[in-house]
Each structure stands twice: as structure tokens, then as C-alpha cells.
Amino acid sequence: MNFNDLKIFIDIYETGSLNQSAVNLGYAQSNLTARLKNLESEQATLFFIRKYNGIVPTKNGDKFYYFAKETLGNLECLQKEFKSQGKAILISELLLNYDLNQEQSIDIGKDNVSVKKTKDIPTESLKNKYDIIYSFQKIVNLRGFKEDEKALKAFYLSSANHEHPETQNFFVNRDKNCPFRQKTLHDF
């Protein structure tokens, strides 16, 4: 038995129909029937009586329904608790990619990460509560945060036989607040 089987069982119980549950869950009816039979076999009991107009739960089906609801409710609470142990982080996509590839201080499985465009970070930082904010720009009117400034290296590479740097073509992104865009346009 797995948690997905419990979700399937609950939907079948609540709809009273394998056909409707198949539609709700996006499975083939034969797949749901097989999963239900497997679950009944594992528990060595019959959960439903099949009738021409649907299915009706047995007493054991009723008991198992309350067990499944409570178990999935407990799982949801536990998952929320685990997730709440992570940090609430606001970051731009570029800085997130940098962190994941270089610093590795963010745990995307545990932390609650909100990714926004660089230009939207100051506004977003005032809307919600964050434990950590990574930004290319200084955010004014933000209280309760210690500010650390770090520098990222940027490399401009060209082939060895390209002699005139002033004629180089560079691709820049559209985000006018992006410091790499600003630096590239400034330097070249």
C-alpha cells in the first residue's frame, strides 16, 4: 500500500463510481480496478460491493476510508511542518542559478523559494515575509535584515584571433535592472 493508493481509495469511496474516479484522477478505469483489488487483497477484506449502478462501501470500507483520510491528513501536516523548517527565500533567477551551481546554500527541496525578476524583488520583499533575500540592488525601507554585499565575477571571452575588442558583439538580456547587462553595456 502507498499514499497514492489511499488517495485513489478515497476518491472511489467519495464518488461511489470507478468511472467517475477514473475521470477525476486521470487513470484508466481498468487501472483503478486493479489498484483497488490489490489494496483489498493486501488488507484481506472487501471494501466495496459492486452493483449495476455503482459501488457501495462495506463496513470495512467505511473503516478504511476514515483511516485513509486521517493518514493523508497526518501526512499533509507533517509535510507542512517539514517545509516550514526551511527558509523563506526571495531571489532572482540568475542568482538562484548561481547559488545552485556555485554556493549551494539553498536547498530547493526544503526551502520555500520565490523566484522573481530582479526589478520585482524590492516590491515583493515588502509584500511577504522572507528569511533571506538575494538581490542585485539595494532595497530601501526594509527593516530587520543584515546586509552583506558580495561580488560575482563576470568573464567576457573571445577567440584568440579576434583582435579588436571594441568591435565585439555581445548578447544582453532585456532586464534593465540586471547588473550583468548594465556592466556589459557600460564596459563595451
N, CA, C and O of each residue as an XYZ file, in Angstrom:
752
protein
N       0.851     -1.181      0.000
C       0.000      0.000      0.000
C       0.892      1.237      0.000
O       1.904      1.287      0.698
N       0.506      2.228     -0.786
C       1.222      3.504     -0.780
C       0.212      4.644     -0.653
O      -1.000      4.438     -0.708
N       0.749      5.844     -0.482
C      -0.131      7.003     -0.265
C      -1.015      7.274     -1.473
O      -2.148      7.731     -1.320
N      -0.515      7.001     -2.660
C      -1.319      7.216     -3.860
C      -2.517      6.272     -3.866
O      -3.606      6.653     -4.294
N      -2.319      5.034     -3.390
C      -3.441      4.096     -3.306
C      -4.511      4.614     -2.339
O      -5.706      4.420     -2.562
N      -4.069      5.270     -1.268
C      -5.042      5.840     -0.319
C      -5.840      6.962     -0.986
O      -7.049      7.069     -0.783
N      -5.166      7.796     -1.780
C      -5.872      8.870     -2.492
C      -6.892      8.285     -3.465
O      -8.016      8.774     -3.575
N      -6.485      7.240     -4.161
C      -7.388      6.582     -5.113
C      -8.592      6.010     -4.370
O      -9.733      6.198     -4.791
N      -8.336      5.316     -3.270
C      -9.420      4.728     -2.481
C     -10.409      5.799     -2.019
O     -11.622      5.617     -2.123
N      -9.890      6.908     -1.514
C     -10.747      7.991     -1.023
C     -11.628      8.525     -2.149
O     -12.822      8.748     -1.946
N     -11.057      8.733     -3.325
C     -11.855      9.259     -4.436
C     -12.937      8.264     -4.839
O     -14.076      8.658     -5.087
N     -12.591      6.977     -4.908
C     -13.579      5.956     -5.257
C     -14.693      5.931     -4.215
O     -15.871      5.852     -4.565
N     -14.329      5.997     -2.949
C     -15.307      5.987     -1.858
C     -16.246      7.189     -1.965
O     -17.463      7.046     -1.846
N     -15.671      8.372     -2.190
C     -16.473      9.595     -2.204
C     -17.354      9.716     -3.445
O     -18.450     10.271     -3.369
N     -16.893      9.207     -4.580
C     -17.715      9.298     -5.795
C     -18.677      8.132     -5.915
O     -19.728      8.257     -6.543
N     -18.328      6.990     -5.316
C     -19.171      5.797     -5.450
C     -19.151      5.240     -6.852
O     -20.047      4.493     -7.246
N     -18.114      5.607     -7.618
C     -18.049      5.185     -9.016
C     -16.604      5.060     -9.481
O     -15.815      5.998     -9.367
N     -16.274      3.890    -10.004
C     -14.933      3.712    -10.582
C     -14.770      4.571    -11.840
O     -13.695      5.115    -12.091
N     -15.842      4.689    -12.626
C     -15.779      5.518    -13.844
C     -15.483      6.972    -13.506
O     -14.599      7.587    -14.102
N     -16.229      7.522    -12.545
C     -16.035      8.930    -12.184
C     -14.651      9.147    -11.575
O     -14.008     10.160    -11.853
N     -14.187      8.215    -10.754
C     -12.848      8.338    -10.161
C     -11.771      8.278    -11.231
O     -10.770      8.989    -11.145
N     -11.966      7.447    -12.224
C     -11.001      7.366    -13.325
C     -10.903      8.714    -14.034
O      -9.809      9.157    -14.385
N     -12.039      9.358    -14.242
C     -12.058     10.689    -14.864
C     -11.393     11.707    -13.944
O     -10.553     12.490    -14.388
N     -11.765     11.700    -12.664
C     -11.216     12.662    -11.702
C      -9.700     12.566    -11.589
O      -9.006     13.580    -11.522
N      -9.199     11.343    -11.569
C      -7.782     11.122    -11.298
C      -6.928     10.969    -12.553
O      -5.699     10.965    -12.477
N      -7.583     10.842    -13.710
C      -6.844     10.728    -14.961
C      -6.238      9.352    -15.189
O      -5.210      9.228    -15.856
N      -6.861      8.324    -14.643
C      -6.414      6.943    -14.845
C      -7.417      6.213    -15.726
O      -8.558      6.648    -15.886
N      -6.975      5.101    -16.291
C      -7.906      4.207    -16.970
C      -8.692      3.468    -15.891
O      -8.154      3.158    -14.828
N      -9.960      3.186    -16.165
C     -10.784      2.505    -15.173
C     -10.183      1.150    -14.822
O     -10.232      0.739    -13.663
N      -9.632      0.468    -15.778
C      -9.038     -0.843    -15.510
C      -7.868     -0.729    -14.532
O      -7.645     -1.619    -13.711
N      -7.128      0.372    -14.629
C      -6.012      0.599    -13.704
C      -6.531      0.798    -12.284
O      -5.987      0.230    -11.338
N      -7.579      1.599    -12.134
C      -8.155      1.824    -10.803
C      -8.726      0.534    -10.226
O      -8.556      0.252     -9.040
N      -9.400     -0.247    -11.062
C      -9.963     -1.515    -10.603
C      -8.855     -2.434    -10.100
O      -8.992     -3.064     -9.051
N      -7.762     -2.507    -10.848
C      -6.635     -3.354    -10.447
C      -6.021     -2.857     -9.138
O      -5.701     -3.662     -8.264
N      -5.854     -1.541     -8.994
C      -5.274     -0.984     -7.766
C      -6.188     -1.245     -6.569
O      -5.714     -1.570     -5.480
N      -7.494     -1.102     -6.774
C      -8.443     -1.358     -5.695
C      -8.416     -2.833     -5.296
O      -8.394     -3.151     -4.107
N      -8.417     -3.734     -6.277
C      -8.355     -5.168     -5.973
C      -7.068     -5.511     -5.232
O      -7.082     -6.329     -4.312
N      -5.960     -4.894     -5.624
C      -4.682     -5.123     -4.949
C      -4.745     -4.643     -3.500
O      -4.249     -5.316     -2.597
N      -5.348     -3.491     -3.285
C      -5.491     -2.942     -1.934
C      -6.374     -3.852     -1.077
O      -6.052     -4.122      0.080
N      -7.477     -4.319     -1.643
C      -8.351     -5.237     -0.922
C      -7.630     -6.545     -0.608
O      -7.806     -7.118      0.467
N      -6.829     -7.005     -1.541
C      -6.060     -8.233     -1.332
C      -5.027     -8.057     -0.217
O      -4.871     -8.933      0.633
N      -4.319     -6.918     -0.226
C      -3.326     -6.635      0.822
C      -3.962     -6.599      2.205
O      -3.364     -7.058      3.179
N      -5.177     -6.051      2.294
C      -5.850     -5.922      3.583
C      -6.742     -7.129      3.906
O      -7.334     -7.211      4.982
N      -6.822     -8.048      2.961
C      -7.595     -9.283      3.119
C      -9.059     -9.000      3.495
O      -9.626     -9.637      4.383
N      -9.641     -8.036      2.800
C     -11.053     -7.710      3.031
C     -11.634     -7.078      1.773
O     -10.908     -6.643      0.879
N     -12.936     -7.042      1.730
C     -13.651     -6.412      0.621
C     -14.084     -5.020      1.073
O     -14.735     -4.879      2.107
N     -13.722     -3.985      0.298
C     -14.073     -2.613      0.671
C     -15.380     -2.141      0.043
O     -16.057     -1.269      0.587
N     -15.733     -2.722     -1.104
C     -16.929     -2.274     -1.820
C     -17.710     -3.479     -2.341
O     -17.146     -4.526     -2.658
N     -19.016     -3.294     -2.416
C     -19.874     -4.248     -3.104
C     -20.213     -3.608     -4.435
O     -20.733     -2.493     -4.487
N     -19.915     -4.323     -5.512
C     -20.165     -3.796     -6.849
C     -21.619     -4.052     -7.231
O     -22.114     -5.175     -7.135
N     -22.294     -2.985     -7.667
C     -23.684     -3.087     -8.121
C     -23.787     -2.520     -9.528
O     -22.843     -1.903    -10.021
N     -24.910     -2.723    -10.165
C     -25.091     -2.244    -11.536
C     -25.038     -0.726    -11.637
O     -24.695     -0.207    -12.699
N     -25.361      0.005    -10.576
C     -25.399      1.468    -10.627
C     -24.244      2.118     -9.849
O     -24.318      3.295     -9.497
N     -23.183      1.353     -9.583
C     -22.030      1.898     -8.872
C     -21.524      0.934     -7.828
O     -21.754     -0.272     -7.913
N     -20.833      1.474     -6.843
C     -20.303      0.633     -5.776
C     -20.743      1.197     -4.428
O     -20.934      2.403     -4.268
N     -20.895      0.298     -3.474
C     -21.336      0.674     -2.133
C     -20.280      0.170     -1.153
O     -19.862     -0.985     -1.237
N     -19.839      1.031     -0.215
C     -18.811      0.585      0.726
C     -19.345     -0.432      1.734
O     -20.500     -0.375      2.156
N     -18.474     -1.355      2.100
C     -18.779     -2.297      3.177
C     -18.430     -1.614      4.501
O     -17.939     -0.485      4.507
N     -18.685     -2.303      5.629
C     -18.299     -1.740      6.928
C     -16.784     -1.557      6.992
O     -16.289     -0.550      7.499
N     -16.060     -2.542      6.471
C     -14.597     -2.400      6.445
C     -14.157     -1.282      5.497
O     -13.142     -0.624      5.723
N     -14.929     -1.082      4.445
C     -14.653      0.031      3.536
C     -14.821      1.364      4.241
O     -14.020      2.279      4.052
N     -15.877      1.475      5.063
C     -16.097      2.693      5.855
C     -14.930      2.929      6.816
O     -14.415      4.042      6.920
N     -14.519      1.862      7.520
C     -13.408      1.978      8.470
C     -12.123      2.396      7.759
O     -11.374      3.249      8.235
N     -11.893      1.771      6.605
C     -10.666      2.075      5.871
C     -10.694      3.502      5.321
O      -9.649      4.145      5.227
N     -11.868      4.000      4.958
C     -11.997      5.379      4.478
C     -11.542      6.361      5.557
O     -10.780      7.285      5.271
N     -12.005      6.167      6.797
C     -11.611      7.078      7.871
C     -10.122      6.956      8.181
O      -9.456      7.943      8.491
N      -9.613      5.727      8.092
C      -8.173      5.524      8.265
C      -7.394      6.270      7.177
O      -6.422      6.963      7.476
N      -7.814      6.132      5.930
C      -7.115      6.767      4.805
C      -7.163      8.293      4.913
O      -6.159      8.966      4.681
N      -8.337      8.836      5.266
C      -8.461     10.296      5.427
C      -7.547     10.798      6.537
O      -6.865     11.809      6.372
N      -7.531     10.094      7.667
C      -6.689     10.509      8.787
C      -5.207     10.386      8.431
O      -4.408     11.263      8.759
N      -4.853      9.311      7.769
C      -3.447      9.098      7.388
C      -2.967     10.178      6.431
O      -1.885     10.733      6.621
N      -3.754     10.485      5.407
C      -3.346     11.524      4.452
C      -3.358     12.904      5.106
O      -2.540     13.758      4.764
N      -4.277     13.128      6.039
C      -4.286     14.391      6.785
C      -3.024     14.535      7.619
O      -2.413     15.603      7.657
N      -2.636     13.447      8.293
C      -1.400     13.461      9.083
C      -0.184     13.686      8.196
O       0.733     14.421      8.564
N      -0.178     13.045      7.018
C       0.939     13.223      6.083
C       1.040     14.679      5.639
O       2.133     15.241      5.577
N      -0.102     15.286      5.331
C      -0.116     16.685      4.899
C       0.414     17.608      6.003
O       1.185     18.527      5.727
N       0.006     17.366      7.229
C       0.501     18.169      8.356
C       2.009     18.002      8.524
O       2.729     18.974      8.753
N       2.471     16.777      8.409
C       3.896     16.504      8.545
C       4.695     17.180      7.432
O       5.760     17.746      7.678
N       4.177     17.117      6.212
C       4.865     17.769      5.092
C       4.921     19.278      5.288
O       5.937     19.904      4.983
N       3.843     19.868      5.792
C       3.844     21.312      6.066
C       4.865     21.646      7.143
O       5.563     22.657      7.057
N       4.948     20.794      8.152
C       5.921     21.019      9.225
C       7.349     20.932      8.687
O       8.198     21.757      9.023
N       7.605     19.929      7.852
C       8.942     19.795      7.267
C       9.276     21.001      6.404
O      10.386     21.531      6.451
N       8.298     21.425      5.620
C       8.523     22.563      4.731
C       8.754     23.840      5.536
O       9.542     24.696      5.136
N       8.063     23.964      6.670
C       8.212     25.174      7.469
C       9.569     25.246      8.152
O       9.969     26.312      8.622
N      10.282     24.127      8.213
C      11.614     24.137      8.803
C      12.633     24.783      7.859
O      13.712     25.186      8.292
N      12.295     24.879      6.592
C      13.177     25.524      5.631
C      13.062     27.037      5.729
O      12.227     27.566      6.463
N      13.903     27.714      4.986
C      13.907     29.174      4.981
C      13.000     29.685      3.867
O      12.865     29.047      2.823
N      12.379     30.840      4.095
C      11.618     31.526      3.057
C      12.609     32.453      2.350
O      13.150     33.382      2.950
N      12.834     32.177      1.055
C      13.874     32.886      0.310
C      13.262     33.585     -0.900
O      12.457     33.004     -1.629
N      13.655     34.841     -1.100
C      13.291     35.614     -2.282
C      14.568     35.821     -3.081
O      15.578     36.262     -2.534
N      14.531     35.503     -4.375
C      15.751     35.528     -5.175
C      15.405     35.708     -6.648
O      14.302     35.374     -7.081
N      16.359     36.242     -7.417
C      16.170     36.331     -8.865
C      16.631     35.021     -9.503
O      17.389     34.261     -8.900
N      16.173     34.769    -10.709
C      16.525     33.521    -11.393
C      18.030     33.400    -11.603
O      18.598     32.324    -11.415
N      18.669     34.479    -11.986
C      20.114     34.464    -12.224
C      20.872     34.123    -10.946
O      21.800     33.315    -10.972
N      20.481     34.734     -9.827
C      21.153     34.442     -8.561
C      20.836     33.031     -8.065
O      21.680     32.391     -7.438
N      19.639     32.549     -8.339
C      19.309     31.176     -7.955
C      20.189     30.192     -8.722
O      20.735     29.256     -8.138
N      20.324     30.407    -10.029
C      21.192     29.535    -10.824
C      22.626     29.587    -10.310
O      23.297     28.559    -10.220
N      23.090     30.776     -9.976
C      24.445     30.919     -9.440
C      24.577     30.145     -8.133
O      25.545     29.410     -7.940
N      23.608     30.308     -7.238
C      23.686     29.626     -5.949
C      23.656     28.111     -6.126
O      24.445     27.400     -5.504
N      22.768     27.620     -6.955
C      22.657     26.177     -7.137
C      23.927     25.589     -7.747
O      24.299     24.457     -7.437
N      24.593     26.353     -8.611
C      25.796     25.845     -9.276
C      27.092     26.141     -8.533
O      28.070     25.412     -8.699
N      27.125     27.195     -7.717
C      28.368     27.596     -7.064
C      28.310     27.491     -5.540
O      29.057     26.720     -4.937
N      27.439     28.252     -4.934
C      27.389     28.366     -3.472
C      26.719     27.165     -2.808
O      27.191     26.666     -1.786
N      25.635     26.716     -3.386
C      24.835     25.602     -2.884
C      24.370     25.818     -1.437
O      24.437     24.915     -0.603
N      23.900     27.034     -1.169
C      23.387     27.346      0.166
C      21.865     27.170      0.247
O      21.300     27.135      1.340
N      21.215     27.062     -0.897
C      19.763     26.913     -0.940
C      19.416     25.446     -1.172
O      19.966     24.793     -2.060
N      18.497     24.946     -0.360
C      18.003     23.580     -0.521
C      16.607     23.680     -1.118
O      15.635     23.905     -0.396
N      16.501     23.514     -2.442
C      15.200     23.727     -3.090
C      14.156     22.694     -2.689
O      12.964     22.913     -2.903
N      14.581     21.570     -2.109
C      13.629     20.591     -1.614
C      13.066     20.965     -0.255
O      11.966     20.540      0.099
N      13.799     21.748      0.502
C      13.395     22.086      1.867
C      12.975     23.552      1.991
O      11.988     23.862      2.659
N      13.714     24.444      1.354
C      13.436     25.870      1.458
C      12.246     26.254      0.594
O      11.976     25.622     -0.427
N      11.543     27.290      1.011
C      10.430     27.835      0.239
C      10.991     28.985     -0.589
O      11.160     30.094     -0.082
N      11.279     28.724     -1.860
C      11.982     29.675     -2.715
C      11.004     30.376     -3.648
O      10.272     29.725     -4.394
N      10.996     31.716     -3.602
C      10.203     32.525     -4.529
C      11.168     33.174     -5.509
O      12.054     33.926     -5.103
N      11.004     32.890     -6.789
C      11.885     33.427     -7.821
C      11.136     34.546     -8.544
O      10.042     34.344     -9.071
N      11.747     35.721     -8.555
C      11.140     36.891     -9.190
C      12.169     37.556    -10.106
O      13.368     37.297     -9.998
N      11.693     38.403    -10.997
C      12.599     39.211    -11.818
C      13.316     40.200    -10.908
O      12.776     40.620     -9.885
N      14.522     40.564    -11.284
C      15.321     41.489    -10.478
C      14.551     42.761    -10.173
O      14.590     43.250     -9.044
N      13.857     43.300    -11.150
C      13.134     44.560    -10.963
C      11.968     44.423     -9.981
O      11.529     45.420     -9.408
N      11.462     43.205     -9.778
C      10.313     42.987     -8.908
C      10.683     42.657     -7.463
O       9.809     42.623     -6.597
N      11.948     42.417     -7.196
C      12.368     41.990     -5.855
C      12.085     43.057     -4.788
O      11.574     42.697     -3.728
N      12.384     44.339     -4.998
C      12.082     45.321     -3.941
C      10.598     45.349     -3.557
O      10.275     45.391     -2.369
N       9.714     45.327     -4.516
C       8.279     45.344     -4.236
C       7.846     44.059     -3.538
O       7.108     44.095     -2.554
N       8.309     42.930     -4.052
C       7.951     41.634     -3.474
C       8.465     41.495     -2.044
O       7.820     40.860     -1.210
N       9.617     42.082     -1.760
C      10.205     41.965     -0.416
C       9.335     42.630      0.645
O       9.422     42.287      1.824
N       8.495     43.581      0.233
C       7.609     44.269      1.168
C       6.250     43.571      1.306
O       5.527     43.797      2.276
N       5.911     42.723      0.330
C       4.610     42.060      0.334
C       4.546     40.862      1.273
O       3.533     40.649      1.939
N       5.617     40.083      1.332
C       5.622     38.843      2.097
C       6.797     38.809      3.058
O       7.734     39.598      2.942
N       6.735     37.882      4.010
C       7.809     37.723      4.982
C       8.834     36.733      4.426
O       8.495     35.614      4.042
N      10.074     37.165      4.392
C      11.169     36.310      3.922
C      12.263     36.267      4.973
O      12.501     37.242      5.686
N      12.929     35.109      5.059
C      14.071     34.974      5.954
C      15.343     35.503      5.295
O      16.200     36.095      5.950
N      15.446     35.276      3.979
C      16.637     35.688      3.225
C      16.182     36.274      1.893
O      15.274     35.749      1.249
N      16.824     37.370      1.487
C      16.546     37.983      0.186
C      17.874     38.148     -0.536
O      18.809     38.752     -0.009
N      17.949     37.608     -1.742
C      19.119     37.785     -2.599
C      18.731     38.757     -3.699
O      17.764     38.525     -4.425
N      19.479     39.844     -3.826
C      19.121     40.862     -4.804
C      20.373     41.518     -5.369
O      21.387     41.638     -4.681
N      20.294     41.938     -6.616
C      21.382     42.684     -7.231
C      21.353     44.150     -6.822
O      22.347     44.860     -6.973
N      20.232     44.596     -6.311
C      20.105     46.010     -5.978
C      19.812     46.192     -4.502
O      19.241     45.316     -3.852
N      20.205     47.326     -3.992
C      19.945     47.661     -2.590
C      18.444     47.898     -2.428
O      17.810     48.550     -3.257
N      17.897     47.361     -1.356
C      16.470     47.521     -1.098
C      16.315     48.494      0.069
O      16.769     48.222      1.180
N      15.682     49.609     -0.191
C      15.482     50.623      0.846
C      14.201     50.327      1.610
O      13.340     49.590      1.129
N      14.075     50.900      2.794
C      12.884     50.758      3.648
C      12.618     49.320      4.068
O      11.469     48.947      4.303
N      13.650     48.521      4.164
C      13.492     47.135      4.592
C      14.154     46.989      5.953
O      15.368     47.147      6.075
N      13.372     46.690      6.965
C      13.891     46.628      8.333
C      14.067     45.175      8.778
O      13.384     44.267      8.302
N      15.002     44.991      9.702
C      15.206     43.676     10.294
C      16.116     42.765      9.508
O      16.182     41.567      9.786
N      16.818     43.306      8.535
C      17.734     42.496      7.744
C      19.153     43.025      7.892
O      19.379     44.235      7.908
N      20.095     42.115      7.998
C      21.510     42.462      7.970
C      21.940     42.394      6.507
O      21.636     41.428      5.807
N      22.640     43.411      6.061
C      23.013     43.482      4.647
C      24.462     43.038      4.458
O      25.373     43.576      5.088
N      24.662     42.063      3.597
C      26.002     41.615      3.206
C      26.143     41.860      1.713
O      25.255     41.515      0.932
N      27.257     42.454      1.320
C      27.493     42.707     -0.098
C      28.587     41.773     -0.596
O      29.660     41.680      0.001
N      28.307     41.093     -1.682
C      29.278     40.183     -2.288
C      29.426     40.552     -3.755
O      28.575     41.239     -4.320
N      30.500     40.098     -4.360
C      30.742     40.380     -5.778
C      30.786     39.071     -6.561
O      31.357     38.078     -6.110
N      30.181     39.088     -7.725
C      30.232     37.944     -8.627
C      31.187     38.279     -9.768
O      31.194     39.404    -10.269
N      31.979     37.315    -10.170
C      32.881     37.542    -11.293
C      32.119     37.400    -12.596
O      31.206     36.583    -12.718
N      32.508     38.206    -13.560
C      31.952     38.104    -14.901
C      33.113     37.998    -15.879
O      34.105     38.715    -15.747
N      32.996     37.120    -16.845
C      34.060     36.925    -17.824
C      33.516     37.225    -19.206
O      32.419     36.797    -19.566
N      34.292     37.960    -19.968
C      33.976     38.257    -21.365
C      35.023     37.546    -22.194
O      36.198     37.909    -22.134
N      34.644     36.568    -22.946
C      35.592     35.739    -23.678
C      35.428     35.953    -25.173
O      34.319     36.134    -25.674
N      36.542     35.929    -25.866
C      36.511     35.988    -27.325
C      37.614     35.080    -27.844
O      38.542     34.740    -27.109
N      37.514     34.693    -29.095
C      38.528     33.795    -29.657
C      39.869     34.528    -29.750
O      39.916     35.758    -29.782
N      40.943     33.763    -29.792
C      42.298     34.328    -29.808
C      42.548     35.163    -31.070
O      43.347     36.097    -31.019
N      41.911     34.869    -32.172
C      42.159     35.619    -33.411
C      41.222     36.812    -33.576
O      41.155     37.401    -34.654
N      40.504     37.170    -32.526
C      39.673     38.369    -32.588
C      40.459     39.506    -31.944
O      40.612     39.539    -30.723
N      40.961     40.438    -32.755
C      41.931     41.421    -32.279
C      41.327     42.714    -31.765
O      41.988     43.426    -31.009
N      40.133     43.040    -32.132
C      39.579     44.348    -31.786
C      38.391     44.202    -30.834
O      37.260     43.989    -31.273
N      38.654     44.317    -29.521
C      37.557     44.151    -28.557
C      36.428     45.154    -28.749
O      35.281     44.851    -28.421
N      36.723     46.335    -29.271
C      35.665     47.338    -29.425
C      34.666     46.960    -30.515
O      33.593     47.559    -30.594
N      34.995     45.980    -31.354
C      34.060     45.553    -32.402
C      33.344     44.253    -32.041
O      32.632     43.685    -32.870
N      33.528     43.789    -30.826
C      32.872     42.547    -30.418
C      31.370     42.743    -30.283
O      30.903     43.813    -29.892
N      30.630     41.708    -30.606
C      29.187     41.710    -30.400
C      28.878     40.956    -29.122
O      29.417     39.873    -28.894
N      28.020     41.513    -28.288
C      27.615     40.865    -27.051
C      26.108     40.717    -27.040
O      25.378     41.578    -27.532
N      25.663     39.633    -26.482
C      24.242     39.431    -26.277
C      23.928     39.840    -24.837
O      24.616     39.431    -23.902
N      22.900     40.635    -24.676
C      22.489     41.057    -23.342
C      21.005     40.751    -23.177
O      20.247     40.715    -24.147
N      20.615     40.534    -21.936
C      19.205     40.252    -21.701
C      18.395     41.548    -21.660
O      18.959     42.640    -21.725
N      17.087     41.423    -21.553
C      16.197     42.590    -21.593
C      15.971     43.232    -20.238
O      15.423     44.332    -20.164
N      16.376     42.578    -19.173
C      16.130     43.089    -17.826
C      17.054     44.273    -17.556
O      18.248     44.092    -17.318
N      16.505     45.477    -17.594
C      17.323     46.686    -17.443
C      17.939     46.812    -16.061
O      18.885     47.579    -15.879
N      17.423     46.075    -15.078
C      17.997     46.093    -13.733
C      19.080     45.040    -13.529
O      19.694     44.984    -12.464
N      19.316     44.214    -14.528
C      20.319     43.162    -14.398
C      21.717     43.787    -14.376
O      22.091     44.496    -15.310
N      22.487     43.528    -13.319
C      23.818     44.141    -13.234
C      24.776     43.649    -14.317
O      25.666     44.393    -14.731
N      24.613     42.426    -14.776
C      25.494     41.937    -15.845
C      25.191     42.661    -17.155
O      26.095     42.971    -17.931
N      23.915     42.923    -17.387
C      23.541     43.693    -18.578
C      24.127     45.098    -18.485
O      24.735     45.592    -19.435
N      23.938     45.741    -17.323
C      24.438     47.115    -17.134
C      25.956     47.170    -17.283
O      26.483     48.066    -17.942
N      26.664     46.211    -16.669
C      28.112     46.213    -16.738
C      28.588     45.986    -18.163
O      29.514     46.655    -18.620
N      27.969     45.053    -18.867
C      28.360     44.782    -20.250
C      28.153     46.005    -21.120
O      29.035     46.372    -21.897
N      27.001     46.639    -21.000
C      26.718     47.823    -21.808
C      27.666     48.968    -21.422
O      28.104     49.720    -22.292
N      27.983     49.107    -20.153
C      28.908     50.141    -19.704
C      30.317     49.896    -20.228
O      30.958     50.804    -20.758
N      30.798     48.658    -20.077
C      32.174     48.344    -20.462
C      32.387     48.310    -21.959
O      33.490     48.587    -22.430
N      31.372     47.983    -22.705
C      31.568     47.825    -24.152
C      30.637     48.707    -24.940
O      30.671     48.696    -26.171
